[in-house]
mmCIF file of C-alpha atoms and ligand atoms in Angstrom:
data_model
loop_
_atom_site.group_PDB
_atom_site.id
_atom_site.type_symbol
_atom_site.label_atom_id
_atom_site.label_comp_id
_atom_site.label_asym_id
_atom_site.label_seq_id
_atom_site.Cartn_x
_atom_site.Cartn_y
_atom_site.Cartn_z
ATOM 1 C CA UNK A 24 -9.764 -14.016 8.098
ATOM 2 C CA UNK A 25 -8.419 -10.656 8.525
ATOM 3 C CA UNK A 26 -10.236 -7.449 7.528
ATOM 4 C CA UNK A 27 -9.998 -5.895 3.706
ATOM 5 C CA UNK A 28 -10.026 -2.537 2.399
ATOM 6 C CA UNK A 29 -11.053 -2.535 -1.116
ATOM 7 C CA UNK A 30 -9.267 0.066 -2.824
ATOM 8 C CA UNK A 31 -11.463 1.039 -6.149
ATOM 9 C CA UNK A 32 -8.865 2.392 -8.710
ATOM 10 C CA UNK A 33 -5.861 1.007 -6.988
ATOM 11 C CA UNK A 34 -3.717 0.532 -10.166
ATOM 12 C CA UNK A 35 -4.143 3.914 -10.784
ATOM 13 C CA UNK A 36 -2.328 7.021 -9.970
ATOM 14 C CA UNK A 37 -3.466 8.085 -6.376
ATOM 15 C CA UNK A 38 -4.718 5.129 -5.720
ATOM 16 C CA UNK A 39 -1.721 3.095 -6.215
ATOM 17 C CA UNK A 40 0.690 5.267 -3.677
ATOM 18 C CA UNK A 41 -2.532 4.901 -1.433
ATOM 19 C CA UNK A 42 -2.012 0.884 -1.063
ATOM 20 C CA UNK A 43 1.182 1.432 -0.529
ATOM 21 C CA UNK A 44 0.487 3.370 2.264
ATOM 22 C CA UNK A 45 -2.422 1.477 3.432
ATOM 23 C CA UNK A 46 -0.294 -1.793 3.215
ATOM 24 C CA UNK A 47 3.019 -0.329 5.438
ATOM 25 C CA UNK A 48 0.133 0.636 7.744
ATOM 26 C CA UNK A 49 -0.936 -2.827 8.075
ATOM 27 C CA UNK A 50 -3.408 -3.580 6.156
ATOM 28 C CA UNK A 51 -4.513 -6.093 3.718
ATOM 29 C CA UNK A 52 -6.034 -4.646 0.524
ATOM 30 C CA UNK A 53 -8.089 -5.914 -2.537
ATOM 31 C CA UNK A 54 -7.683 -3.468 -5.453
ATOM 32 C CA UNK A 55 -10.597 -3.867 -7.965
ATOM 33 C CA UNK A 56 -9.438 -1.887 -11.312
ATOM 34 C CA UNK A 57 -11.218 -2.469 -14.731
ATOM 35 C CA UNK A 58 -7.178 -1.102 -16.592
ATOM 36 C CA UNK A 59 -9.124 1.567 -18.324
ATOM 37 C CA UNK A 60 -6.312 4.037 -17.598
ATOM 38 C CA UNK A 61 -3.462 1.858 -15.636
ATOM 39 C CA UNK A 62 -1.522 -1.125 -16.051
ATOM 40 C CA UNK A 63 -1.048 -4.515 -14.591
ATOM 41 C CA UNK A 64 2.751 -4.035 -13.796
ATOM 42 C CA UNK A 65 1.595 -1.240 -11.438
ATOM 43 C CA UNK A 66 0.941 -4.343 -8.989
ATOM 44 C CA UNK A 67 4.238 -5.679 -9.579
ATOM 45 C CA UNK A 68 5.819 -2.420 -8.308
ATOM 46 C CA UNK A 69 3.860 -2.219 -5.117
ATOM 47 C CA UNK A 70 4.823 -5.664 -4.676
ATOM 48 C CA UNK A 71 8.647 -4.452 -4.978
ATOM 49 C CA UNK A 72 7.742 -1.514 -2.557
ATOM 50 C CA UNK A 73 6.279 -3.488 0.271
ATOM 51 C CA UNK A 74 6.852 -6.926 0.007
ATOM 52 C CA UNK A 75 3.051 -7.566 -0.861
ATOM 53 C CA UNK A 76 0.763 -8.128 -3.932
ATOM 54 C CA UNK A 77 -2.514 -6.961 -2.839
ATOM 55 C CA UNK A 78 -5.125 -9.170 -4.107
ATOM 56 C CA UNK A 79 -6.542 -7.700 -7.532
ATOM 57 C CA UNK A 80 -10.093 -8.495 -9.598
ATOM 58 C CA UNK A 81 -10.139 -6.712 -12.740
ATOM 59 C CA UNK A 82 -13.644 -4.960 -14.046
ATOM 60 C CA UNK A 83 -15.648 -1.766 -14.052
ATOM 61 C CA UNK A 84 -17.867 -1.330 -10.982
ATOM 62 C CA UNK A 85 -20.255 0.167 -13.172
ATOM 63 C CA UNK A 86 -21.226 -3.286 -14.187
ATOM 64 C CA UNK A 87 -24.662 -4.160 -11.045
ATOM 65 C CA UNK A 88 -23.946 -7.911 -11.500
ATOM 66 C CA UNK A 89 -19.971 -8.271 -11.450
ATOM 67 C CA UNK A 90 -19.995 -5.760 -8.239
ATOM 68 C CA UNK A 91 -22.073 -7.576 -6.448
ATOM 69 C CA UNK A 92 -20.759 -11.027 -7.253
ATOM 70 C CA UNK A 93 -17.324 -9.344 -6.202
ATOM 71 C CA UNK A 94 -19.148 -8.331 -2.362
ATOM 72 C CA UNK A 95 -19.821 -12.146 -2.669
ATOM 73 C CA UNK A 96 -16.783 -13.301 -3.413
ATOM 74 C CA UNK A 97 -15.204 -10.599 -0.461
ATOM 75 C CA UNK A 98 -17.409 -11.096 2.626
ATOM 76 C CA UNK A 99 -14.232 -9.295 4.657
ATOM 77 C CA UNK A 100 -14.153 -6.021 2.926
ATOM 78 C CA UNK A 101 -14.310 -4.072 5.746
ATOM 79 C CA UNK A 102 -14.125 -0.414 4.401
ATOM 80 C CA UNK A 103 -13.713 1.116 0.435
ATOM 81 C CA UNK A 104 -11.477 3.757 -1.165
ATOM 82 C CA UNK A 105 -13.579 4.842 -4.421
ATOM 83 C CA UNK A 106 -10.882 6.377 -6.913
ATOM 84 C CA UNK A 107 -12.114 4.370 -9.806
ATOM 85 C CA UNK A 108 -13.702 7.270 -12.103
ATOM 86 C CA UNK A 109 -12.858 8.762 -15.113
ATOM 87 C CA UNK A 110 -10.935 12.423 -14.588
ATOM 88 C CA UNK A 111 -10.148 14.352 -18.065
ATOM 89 C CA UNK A 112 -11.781 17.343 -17.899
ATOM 90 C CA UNK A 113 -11.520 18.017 -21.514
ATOM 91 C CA UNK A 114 -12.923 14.697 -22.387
ATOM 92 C CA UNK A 115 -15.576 15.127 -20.402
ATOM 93 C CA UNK A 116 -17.046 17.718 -22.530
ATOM 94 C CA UNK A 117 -16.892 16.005 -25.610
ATOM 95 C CA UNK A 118 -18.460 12.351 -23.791
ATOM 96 C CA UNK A 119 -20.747 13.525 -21.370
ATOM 97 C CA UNK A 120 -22.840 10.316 -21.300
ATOM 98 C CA UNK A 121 -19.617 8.309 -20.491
ATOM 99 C CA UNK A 122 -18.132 10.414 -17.881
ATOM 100 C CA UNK A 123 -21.965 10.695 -15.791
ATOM 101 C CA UNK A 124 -22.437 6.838 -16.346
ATOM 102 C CA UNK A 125 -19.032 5.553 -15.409
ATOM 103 C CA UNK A 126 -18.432 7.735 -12.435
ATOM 104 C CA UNK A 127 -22.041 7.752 -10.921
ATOM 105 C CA UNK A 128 -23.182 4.305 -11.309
ATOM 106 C CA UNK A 129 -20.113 3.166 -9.627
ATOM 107 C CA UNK A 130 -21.156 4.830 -6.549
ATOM 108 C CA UNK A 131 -24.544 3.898 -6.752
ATOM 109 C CA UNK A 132 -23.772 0.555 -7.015
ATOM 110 C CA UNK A 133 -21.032 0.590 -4.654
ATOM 111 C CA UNK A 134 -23.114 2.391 -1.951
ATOM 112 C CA UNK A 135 -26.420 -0.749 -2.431
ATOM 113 C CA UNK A 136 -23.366 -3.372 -2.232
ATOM 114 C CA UNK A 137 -22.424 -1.637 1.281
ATOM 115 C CA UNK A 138 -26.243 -1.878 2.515
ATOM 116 C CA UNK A 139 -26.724 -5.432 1.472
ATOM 117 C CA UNK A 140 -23.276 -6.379 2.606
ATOM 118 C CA UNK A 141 -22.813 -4.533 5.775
ATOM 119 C CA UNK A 142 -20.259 -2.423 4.633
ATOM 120 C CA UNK A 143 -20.362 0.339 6.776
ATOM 121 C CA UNK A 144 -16.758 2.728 5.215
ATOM 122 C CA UNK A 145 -16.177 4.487 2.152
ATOM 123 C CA UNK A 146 -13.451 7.351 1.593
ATOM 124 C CA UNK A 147 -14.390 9.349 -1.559
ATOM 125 C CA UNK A 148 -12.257 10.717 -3.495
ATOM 126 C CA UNK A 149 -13.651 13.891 -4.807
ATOM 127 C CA UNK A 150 -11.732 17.113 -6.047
ATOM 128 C CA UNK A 151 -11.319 21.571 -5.264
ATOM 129 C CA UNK A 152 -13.052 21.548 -8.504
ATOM 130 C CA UNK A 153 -16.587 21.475 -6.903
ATOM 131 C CA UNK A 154 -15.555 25.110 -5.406
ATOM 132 C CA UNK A 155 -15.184 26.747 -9.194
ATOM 133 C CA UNK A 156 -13.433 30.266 -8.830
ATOM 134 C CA UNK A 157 -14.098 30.720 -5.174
ATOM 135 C CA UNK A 158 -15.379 34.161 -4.494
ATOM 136 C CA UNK A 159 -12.481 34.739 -1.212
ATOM 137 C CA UNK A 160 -9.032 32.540 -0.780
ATOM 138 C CA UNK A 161 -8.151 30.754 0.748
ATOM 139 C CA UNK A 162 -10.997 27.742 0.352
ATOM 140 C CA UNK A 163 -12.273 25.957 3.666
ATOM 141 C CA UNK A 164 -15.052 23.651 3.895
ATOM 142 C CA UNK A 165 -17.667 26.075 4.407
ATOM 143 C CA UNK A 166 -16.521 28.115 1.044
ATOM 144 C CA UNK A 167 -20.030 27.537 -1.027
ATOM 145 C CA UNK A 168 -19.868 25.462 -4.045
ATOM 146 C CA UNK A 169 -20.100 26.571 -7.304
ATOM 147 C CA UNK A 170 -21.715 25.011 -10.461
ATOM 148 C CA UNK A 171 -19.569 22.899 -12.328
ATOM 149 C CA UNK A 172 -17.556 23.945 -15.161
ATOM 150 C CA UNK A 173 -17.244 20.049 -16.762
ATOM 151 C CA UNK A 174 -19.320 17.308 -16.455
ATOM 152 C CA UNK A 175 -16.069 15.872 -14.995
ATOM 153 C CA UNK A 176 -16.337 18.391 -12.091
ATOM 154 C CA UNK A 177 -20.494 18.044 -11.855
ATOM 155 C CA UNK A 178 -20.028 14.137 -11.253
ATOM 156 C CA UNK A 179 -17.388 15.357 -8.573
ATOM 157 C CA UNK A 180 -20.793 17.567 -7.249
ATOM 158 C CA UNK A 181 -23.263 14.644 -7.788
ATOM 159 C CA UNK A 182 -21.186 12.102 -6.126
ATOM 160 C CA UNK A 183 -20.713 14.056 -3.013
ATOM 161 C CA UNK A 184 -24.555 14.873 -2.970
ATOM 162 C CA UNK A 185 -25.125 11.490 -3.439
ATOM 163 C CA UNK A 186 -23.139 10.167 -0.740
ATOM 164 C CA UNK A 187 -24.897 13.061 1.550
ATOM 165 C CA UNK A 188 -28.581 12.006 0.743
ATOM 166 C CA UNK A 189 -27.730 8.344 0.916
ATOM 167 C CA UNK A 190 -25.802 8.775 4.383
ATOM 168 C CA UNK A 191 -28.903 10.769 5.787
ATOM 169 C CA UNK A 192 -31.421 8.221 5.376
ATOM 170 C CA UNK A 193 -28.626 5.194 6.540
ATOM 171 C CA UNK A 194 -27.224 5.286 9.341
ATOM 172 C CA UNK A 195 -24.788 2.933 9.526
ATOM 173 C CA UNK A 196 -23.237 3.978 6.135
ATOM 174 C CA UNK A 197 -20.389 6.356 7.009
ATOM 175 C CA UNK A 198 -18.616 8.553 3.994
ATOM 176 C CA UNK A 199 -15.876 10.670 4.050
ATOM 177 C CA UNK A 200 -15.017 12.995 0.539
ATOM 178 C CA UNK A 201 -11.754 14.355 0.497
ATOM 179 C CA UNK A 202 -11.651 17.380 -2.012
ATOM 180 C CA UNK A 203 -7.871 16.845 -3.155
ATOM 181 C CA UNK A 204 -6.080 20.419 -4.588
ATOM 182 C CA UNK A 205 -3.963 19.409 -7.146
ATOM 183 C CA UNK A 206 -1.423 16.512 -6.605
ATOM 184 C CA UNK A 207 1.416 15.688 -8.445
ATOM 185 C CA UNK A 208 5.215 13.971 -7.616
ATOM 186 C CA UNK A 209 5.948 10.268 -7.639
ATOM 187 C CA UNK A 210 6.820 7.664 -4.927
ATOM 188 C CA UNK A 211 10.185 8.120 -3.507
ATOM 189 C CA UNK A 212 11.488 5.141 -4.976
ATOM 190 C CA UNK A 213 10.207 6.255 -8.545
ATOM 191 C CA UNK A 214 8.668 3.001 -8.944
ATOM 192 C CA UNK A 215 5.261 4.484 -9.157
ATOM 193 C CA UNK A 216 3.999 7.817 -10.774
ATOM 194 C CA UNK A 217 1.852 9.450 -12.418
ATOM 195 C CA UNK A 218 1.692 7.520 -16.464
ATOM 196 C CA UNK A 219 -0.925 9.431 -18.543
ATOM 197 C CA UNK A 220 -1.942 7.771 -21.746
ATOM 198 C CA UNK A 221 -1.611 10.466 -24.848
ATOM 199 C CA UNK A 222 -0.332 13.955 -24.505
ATOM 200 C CA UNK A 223 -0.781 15.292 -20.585
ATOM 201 C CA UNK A 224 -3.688 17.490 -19.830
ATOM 202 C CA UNK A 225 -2.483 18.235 -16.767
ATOM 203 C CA UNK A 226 0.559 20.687 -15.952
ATOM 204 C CA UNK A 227 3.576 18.342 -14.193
ATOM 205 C CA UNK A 228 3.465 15.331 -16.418
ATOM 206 C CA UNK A 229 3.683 17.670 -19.482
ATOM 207 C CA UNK A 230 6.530 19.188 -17.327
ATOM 208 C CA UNK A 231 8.627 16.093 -16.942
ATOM 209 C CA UNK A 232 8.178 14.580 -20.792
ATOM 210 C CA UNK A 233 8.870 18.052 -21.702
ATOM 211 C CA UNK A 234 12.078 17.776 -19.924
ATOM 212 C CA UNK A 235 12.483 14.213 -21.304
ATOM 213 C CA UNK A 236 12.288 15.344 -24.992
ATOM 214 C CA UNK A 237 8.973 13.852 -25.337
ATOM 215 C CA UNK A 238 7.304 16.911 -26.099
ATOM 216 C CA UNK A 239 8.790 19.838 -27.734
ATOM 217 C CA UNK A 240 7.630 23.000 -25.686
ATOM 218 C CA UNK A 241 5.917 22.948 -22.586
ATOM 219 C CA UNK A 242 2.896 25.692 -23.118
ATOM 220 C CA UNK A 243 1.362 28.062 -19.925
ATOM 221 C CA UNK A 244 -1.927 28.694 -20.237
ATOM 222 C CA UNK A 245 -1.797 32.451 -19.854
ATOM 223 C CA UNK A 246 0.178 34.936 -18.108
ATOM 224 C CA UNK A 247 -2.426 37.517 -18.121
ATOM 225 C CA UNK A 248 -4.314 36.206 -14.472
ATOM 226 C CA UNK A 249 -4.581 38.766 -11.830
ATOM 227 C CA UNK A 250 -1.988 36.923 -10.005
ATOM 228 C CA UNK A 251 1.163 38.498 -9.321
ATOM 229 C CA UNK A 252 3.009 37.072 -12.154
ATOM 230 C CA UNK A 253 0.292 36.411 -14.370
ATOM 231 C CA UNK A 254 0.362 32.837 -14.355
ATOM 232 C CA UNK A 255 -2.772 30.519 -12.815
ATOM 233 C CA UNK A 256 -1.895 29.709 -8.729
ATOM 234 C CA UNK A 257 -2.857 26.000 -7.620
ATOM 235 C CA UNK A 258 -2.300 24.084 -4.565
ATOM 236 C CA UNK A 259 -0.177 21.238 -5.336
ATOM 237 C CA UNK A 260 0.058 18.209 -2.880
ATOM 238 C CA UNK A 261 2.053 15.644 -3.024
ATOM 239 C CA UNK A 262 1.054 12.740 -3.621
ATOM 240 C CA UNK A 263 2.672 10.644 -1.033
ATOM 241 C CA UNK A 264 1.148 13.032 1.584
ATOM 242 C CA UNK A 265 -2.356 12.829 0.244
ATOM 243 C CA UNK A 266 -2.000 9.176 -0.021
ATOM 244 C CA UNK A 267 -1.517 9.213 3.895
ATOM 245 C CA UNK A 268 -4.864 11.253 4.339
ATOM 246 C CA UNK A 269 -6.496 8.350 3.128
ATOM 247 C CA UNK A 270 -4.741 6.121 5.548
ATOM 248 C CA UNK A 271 -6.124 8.416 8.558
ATOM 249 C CA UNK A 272 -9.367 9.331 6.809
ATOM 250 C CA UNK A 273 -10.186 5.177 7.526
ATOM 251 C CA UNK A 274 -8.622 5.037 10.538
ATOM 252 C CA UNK A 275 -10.941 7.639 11.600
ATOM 253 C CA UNK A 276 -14.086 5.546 10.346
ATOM 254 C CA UNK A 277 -12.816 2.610 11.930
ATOM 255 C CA UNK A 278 -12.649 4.065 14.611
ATOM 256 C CA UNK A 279 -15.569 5.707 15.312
ATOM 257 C CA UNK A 280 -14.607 9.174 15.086
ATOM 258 C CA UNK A 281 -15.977 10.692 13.093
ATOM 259 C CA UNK A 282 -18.739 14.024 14.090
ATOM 260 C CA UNK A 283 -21.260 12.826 11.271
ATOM 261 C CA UNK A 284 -21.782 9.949 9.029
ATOM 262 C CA UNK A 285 -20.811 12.366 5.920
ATOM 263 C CA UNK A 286 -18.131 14.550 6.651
ATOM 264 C CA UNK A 287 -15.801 16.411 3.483
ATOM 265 C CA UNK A 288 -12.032 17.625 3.917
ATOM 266 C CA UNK A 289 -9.936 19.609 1.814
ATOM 267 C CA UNK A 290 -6.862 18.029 1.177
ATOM 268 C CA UNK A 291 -3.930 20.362 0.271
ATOM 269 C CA UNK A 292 -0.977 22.257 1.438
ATOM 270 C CA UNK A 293 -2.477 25.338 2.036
ATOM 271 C CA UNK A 294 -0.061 27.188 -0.109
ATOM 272 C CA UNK A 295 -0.630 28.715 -3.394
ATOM 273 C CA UNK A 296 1.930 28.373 -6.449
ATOM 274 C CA UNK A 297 1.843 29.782 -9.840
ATOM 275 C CA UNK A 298 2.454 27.717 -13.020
ATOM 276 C CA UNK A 299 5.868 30.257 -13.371
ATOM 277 C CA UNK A 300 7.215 29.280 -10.217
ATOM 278 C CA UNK A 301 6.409 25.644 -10.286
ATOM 279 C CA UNK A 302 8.313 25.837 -13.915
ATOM 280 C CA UNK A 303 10.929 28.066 -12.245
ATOM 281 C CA UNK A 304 11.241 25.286 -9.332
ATOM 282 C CA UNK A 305 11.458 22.310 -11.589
ATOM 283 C CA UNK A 306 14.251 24.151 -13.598
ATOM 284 C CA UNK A 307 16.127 24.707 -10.193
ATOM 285 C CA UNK A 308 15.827 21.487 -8.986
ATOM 286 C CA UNK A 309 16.474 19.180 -11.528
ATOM 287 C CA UNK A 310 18.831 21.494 -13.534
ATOM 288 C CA UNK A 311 17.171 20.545 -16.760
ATOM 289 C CA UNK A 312 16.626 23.215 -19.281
ATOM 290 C CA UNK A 313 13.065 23.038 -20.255
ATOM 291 C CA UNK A 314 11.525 24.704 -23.037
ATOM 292 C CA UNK A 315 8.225 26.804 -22.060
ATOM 293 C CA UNK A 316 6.220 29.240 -23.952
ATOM 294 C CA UNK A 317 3.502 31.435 -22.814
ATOM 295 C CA UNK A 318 0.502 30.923 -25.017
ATOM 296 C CA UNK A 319 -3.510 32.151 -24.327
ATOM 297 C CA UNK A 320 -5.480 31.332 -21.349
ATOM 298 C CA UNK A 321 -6.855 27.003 -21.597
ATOM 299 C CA UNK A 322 -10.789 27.247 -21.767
ATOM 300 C CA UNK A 323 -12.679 26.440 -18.474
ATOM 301 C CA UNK A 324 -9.532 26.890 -16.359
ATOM 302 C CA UNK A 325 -9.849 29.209 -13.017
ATOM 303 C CA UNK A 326 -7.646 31.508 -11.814
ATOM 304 C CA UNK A 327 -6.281 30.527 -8.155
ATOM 305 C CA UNK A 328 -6.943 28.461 -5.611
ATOM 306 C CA UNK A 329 -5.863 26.995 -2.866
ATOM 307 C CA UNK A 330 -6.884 25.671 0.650
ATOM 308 C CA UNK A 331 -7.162 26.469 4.057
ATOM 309 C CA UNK A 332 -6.339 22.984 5.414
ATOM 310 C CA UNK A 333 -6.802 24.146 9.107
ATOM 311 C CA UNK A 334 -10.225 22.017 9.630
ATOM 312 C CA UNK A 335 -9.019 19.099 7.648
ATOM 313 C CA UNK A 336 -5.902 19.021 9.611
ATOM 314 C CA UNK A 337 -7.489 19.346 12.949
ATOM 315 C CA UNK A 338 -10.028 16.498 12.488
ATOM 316 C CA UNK A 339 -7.977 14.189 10.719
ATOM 317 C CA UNK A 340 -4.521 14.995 12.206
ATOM 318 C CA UNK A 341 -2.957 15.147 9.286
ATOM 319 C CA UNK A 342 -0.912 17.735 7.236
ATOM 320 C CA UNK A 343 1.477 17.999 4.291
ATOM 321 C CA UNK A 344 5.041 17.243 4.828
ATOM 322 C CA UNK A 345 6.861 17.336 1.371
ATOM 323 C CA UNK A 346 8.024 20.131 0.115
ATOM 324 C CA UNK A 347 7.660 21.382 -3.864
ATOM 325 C CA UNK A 348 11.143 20.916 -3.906
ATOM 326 C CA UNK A 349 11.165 17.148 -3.190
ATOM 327 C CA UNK A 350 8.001 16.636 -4.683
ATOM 328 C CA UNK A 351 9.283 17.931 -8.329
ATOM 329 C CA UNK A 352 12.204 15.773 -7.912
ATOM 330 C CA UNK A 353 10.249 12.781 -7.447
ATOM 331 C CA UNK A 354 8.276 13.461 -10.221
ATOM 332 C CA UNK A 355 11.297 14.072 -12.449
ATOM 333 C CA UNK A 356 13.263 10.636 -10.817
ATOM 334 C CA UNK A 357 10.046 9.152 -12.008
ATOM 335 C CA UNK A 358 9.859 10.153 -15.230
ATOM 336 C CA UNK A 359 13.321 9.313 -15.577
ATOM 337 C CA UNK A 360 12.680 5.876 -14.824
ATOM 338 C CA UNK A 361 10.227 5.164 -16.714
ATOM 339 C CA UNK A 362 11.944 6.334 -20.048
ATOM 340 C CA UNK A 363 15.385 4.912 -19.016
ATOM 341 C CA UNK A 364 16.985 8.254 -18.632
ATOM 342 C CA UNK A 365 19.878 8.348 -16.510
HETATM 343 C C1 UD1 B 412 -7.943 19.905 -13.246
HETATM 344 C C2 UD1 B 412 -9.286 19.973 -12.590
HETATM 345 C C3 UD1 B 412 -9.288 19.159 -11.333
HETATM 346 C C4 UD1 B 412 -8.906 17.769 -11.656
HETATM 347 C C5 UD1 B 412 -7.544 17.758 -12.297
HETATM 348 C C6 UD1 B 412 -7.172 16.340 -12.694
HETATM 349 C C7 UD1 B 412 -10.639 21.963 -12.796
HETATM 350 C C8 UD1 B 412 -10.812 23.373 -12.416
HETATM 351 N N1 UD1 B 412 -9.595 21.358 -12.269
HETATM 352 O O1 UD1 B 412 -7.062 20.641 -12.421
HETATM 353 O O2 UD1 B 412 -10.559 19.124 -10.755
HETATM 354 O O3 UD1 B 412 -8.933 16.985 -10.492
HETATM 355 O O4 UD1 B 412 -7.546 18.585 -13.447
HETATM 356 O O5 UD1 B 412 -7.307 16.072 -14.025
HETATM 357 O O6 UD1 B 412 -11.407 21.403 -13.531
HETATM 358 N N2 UD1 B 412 -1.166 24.243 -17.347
HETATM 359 C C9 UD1 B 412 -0.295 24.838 -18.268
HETATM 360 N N3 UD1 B 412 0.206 24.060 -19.268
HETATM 361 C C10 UD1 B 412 -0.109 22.747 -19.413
HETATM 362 C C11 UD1 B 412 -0.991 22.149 -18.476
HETATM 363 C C12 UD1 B 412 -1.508 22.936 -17.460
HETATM 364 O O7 UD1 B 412 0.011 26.012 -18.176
HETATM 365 O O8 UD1 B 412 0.375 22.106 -20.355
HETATM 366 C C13 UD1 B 412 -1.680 25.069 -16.243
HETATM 367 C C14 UD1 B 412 -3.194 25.133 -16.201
HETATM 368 O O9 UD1 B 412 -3.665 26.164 -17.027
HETATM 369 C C15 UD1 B 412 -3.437 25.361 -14.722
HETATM 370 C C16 UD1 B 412 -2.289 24.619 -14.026
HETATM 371 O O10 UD1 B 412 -1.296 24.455 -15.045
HETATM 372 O O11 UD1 B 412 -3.335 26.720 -14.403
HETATM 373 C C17 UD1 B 412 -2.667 23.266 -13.507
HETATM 374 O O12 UD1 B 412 -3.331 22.558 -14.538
HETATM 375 P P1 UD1 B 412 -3.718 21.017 -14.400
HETATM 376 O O13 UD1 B 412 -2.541 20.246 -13.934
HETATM 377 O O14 UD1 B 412 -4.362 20.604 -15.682
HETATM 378 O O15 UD1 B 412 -4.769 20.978 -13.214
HETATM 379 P P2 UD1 B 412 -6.132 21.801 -13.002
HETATM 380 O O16 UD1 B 412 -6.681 22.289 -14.269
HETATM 381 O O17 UD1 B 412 -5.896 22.769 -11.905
#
């Protein structure tokens, strides 16, 4: 039977354009997804995408027994993606208990399973957020971390210290975290996107319902940054493009190549953009008059960042294709789509 790649979180956002990509690069994928934050019909639309379901076990690998009764039931996974984690900042500080629990214990369990089951392959998905406010832009992988600002961002931390320690003692365990900037956009055939349950925390999907009428007035965070409009600068990445790192980030492990068995990339574009231009941009592009007001700075938010992607590149051979331009769009198409605006 042919090789799996389990793909942890695979009906979610990221994770969903990354089976896409994993299955036109050949593939065969198992997506394990306990629906927390996602939806069945996401399958479907792979499945319209590339021809192929992947196979799909709902639950929450936080649960010891069901994960390892899933390794049973799998004896071909051959390497993991680990998206499956809970990612509102916000929400993290007010349930602390569930954010540490959810997010950790899945990798602790998933990392035993790999021991006992000769798993030798994870990609991690971890986030810029472990850098805080970087002291000099832009960010490369020697930048020093900085203590998280959210118990969101400290399981980030944990996770990646977790997989380090582990990785040390065990040889043939081989991790890779990618630290992803911020990504937003759609698939190109606006079948899947980003679908965030409740009002948006983050900035594009409050963009796009903003634009659909679904919200009233689109609100930026502050204008008084030292930044040279005044607005916050982030490193947007599409998400197409950082689906694709994944792709070579296991082609790597499966292939050997990689200089240590733990080994961390950041994953942007390398270019910084302010929330005004990435407003001004959407405008432009989609010719949709959206409604934006500048209000006070959002608690626990930094002021820029962005990434030197020059290592990451290198190693992985790999680099953002997409421009804002066409990743707005997509965004907007899939927006569109999903509320039946023509
Ligand atoms: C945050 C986290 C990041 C996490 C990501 C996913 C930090 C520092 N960053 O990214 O680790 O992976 O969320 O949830 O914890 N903005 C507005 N109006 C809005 C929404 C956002 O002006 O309605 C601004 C924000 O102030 C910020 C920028 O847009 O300057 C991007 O915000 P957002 O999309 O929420 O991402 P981050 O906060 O950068």
């Amino acid at each position: 039977m042919a090789k799996q790649i389990l793909v942890t979180g695979g009906a979610g956002y990221i994770g969903s354009h990354t089976v896409v990509e994993l299955q036109n690069a050949g593939f065969d994928v198992v997506v394990v997804d306990d629906l927390s934050n996602s939806s069945i019909e996401v399958l479907d639309n792979i499945a319209k995408i590339t021809d192929k379901r992947p196979v799909f076990e709902q639950f929450n690998l936080a649960d010891r027994n069901l994960t390892a009764s899933f390794f049973k039931k799998y004896p071909n996974i051959e390497a993991i993606i680990h998206f499956a984690a809970f990612k509102a900042v916000g929400e993290s500080v007010q349930k602390p208990l569930e954010y540490y629990r959810n997010n950790l214990v899945s990798l602790m369990n998933l990392l035993e399973e790999m021991k006992s089951n000769d798993v030798k392959h994870m990609v991690f998905s971890s986030s810029c957020t472990v850098y805080g406010q970087p002291d000099v832009l832009p960010v490369t992988e020697q930048t020093p971390r900085k203590p998280a600002e959210s118990p969101y961002g400290n399981t980030k931390a944990i996770c990646e210290d977790m997989m380090r320690d582990y990785c040390a003692t065990n040889s043939s365990i081989n991790c890779i975290a990618l630290r992803y900037f911020n990504p937003i956009g759609a698939h190109p055939t606006a079948l899947i996107g980003e679908l965030p349950v409740g009002v948006p925390g983050n900035l594009v999907p409050f963009v796009t319902q903003t634009a659909a009428g679904i919200r009233e007035v689109l609100s930026i965070f502050g204008d008084d940054y030292d930044t040279p409009d005044g607005t916050a600068i982030r490193d947007y990445i599409n998400v197409v493009d950082l689906s694709k790192a994944h792709v070579v980030a296991i082609e790597r492990l499966l292939n050997g190549k990689q200089k240590s068995n733990y080994e961390f990339f950041n994953i942007g574009t390398g270019n910084g953009l302010s929330v005004m231009e990435l407003v001004q941009t959407f405008i432009k592009v989609t010719g949709v008059n959206l409604k934006y007001k500048v209000v006070g700075r959002r608690a626990g938010d930094i002021e820029k960042i962005w990434a030197d992607t020059t290592y990451g590149c290198n190693e992985l051979g790999w680099k953002a294709e997409k421009t804002v331009e066409e990743t707005l769009a997509s965004a907007w198409a899939w927006e569109k789509n999903v509320r039946g605006i023509k």
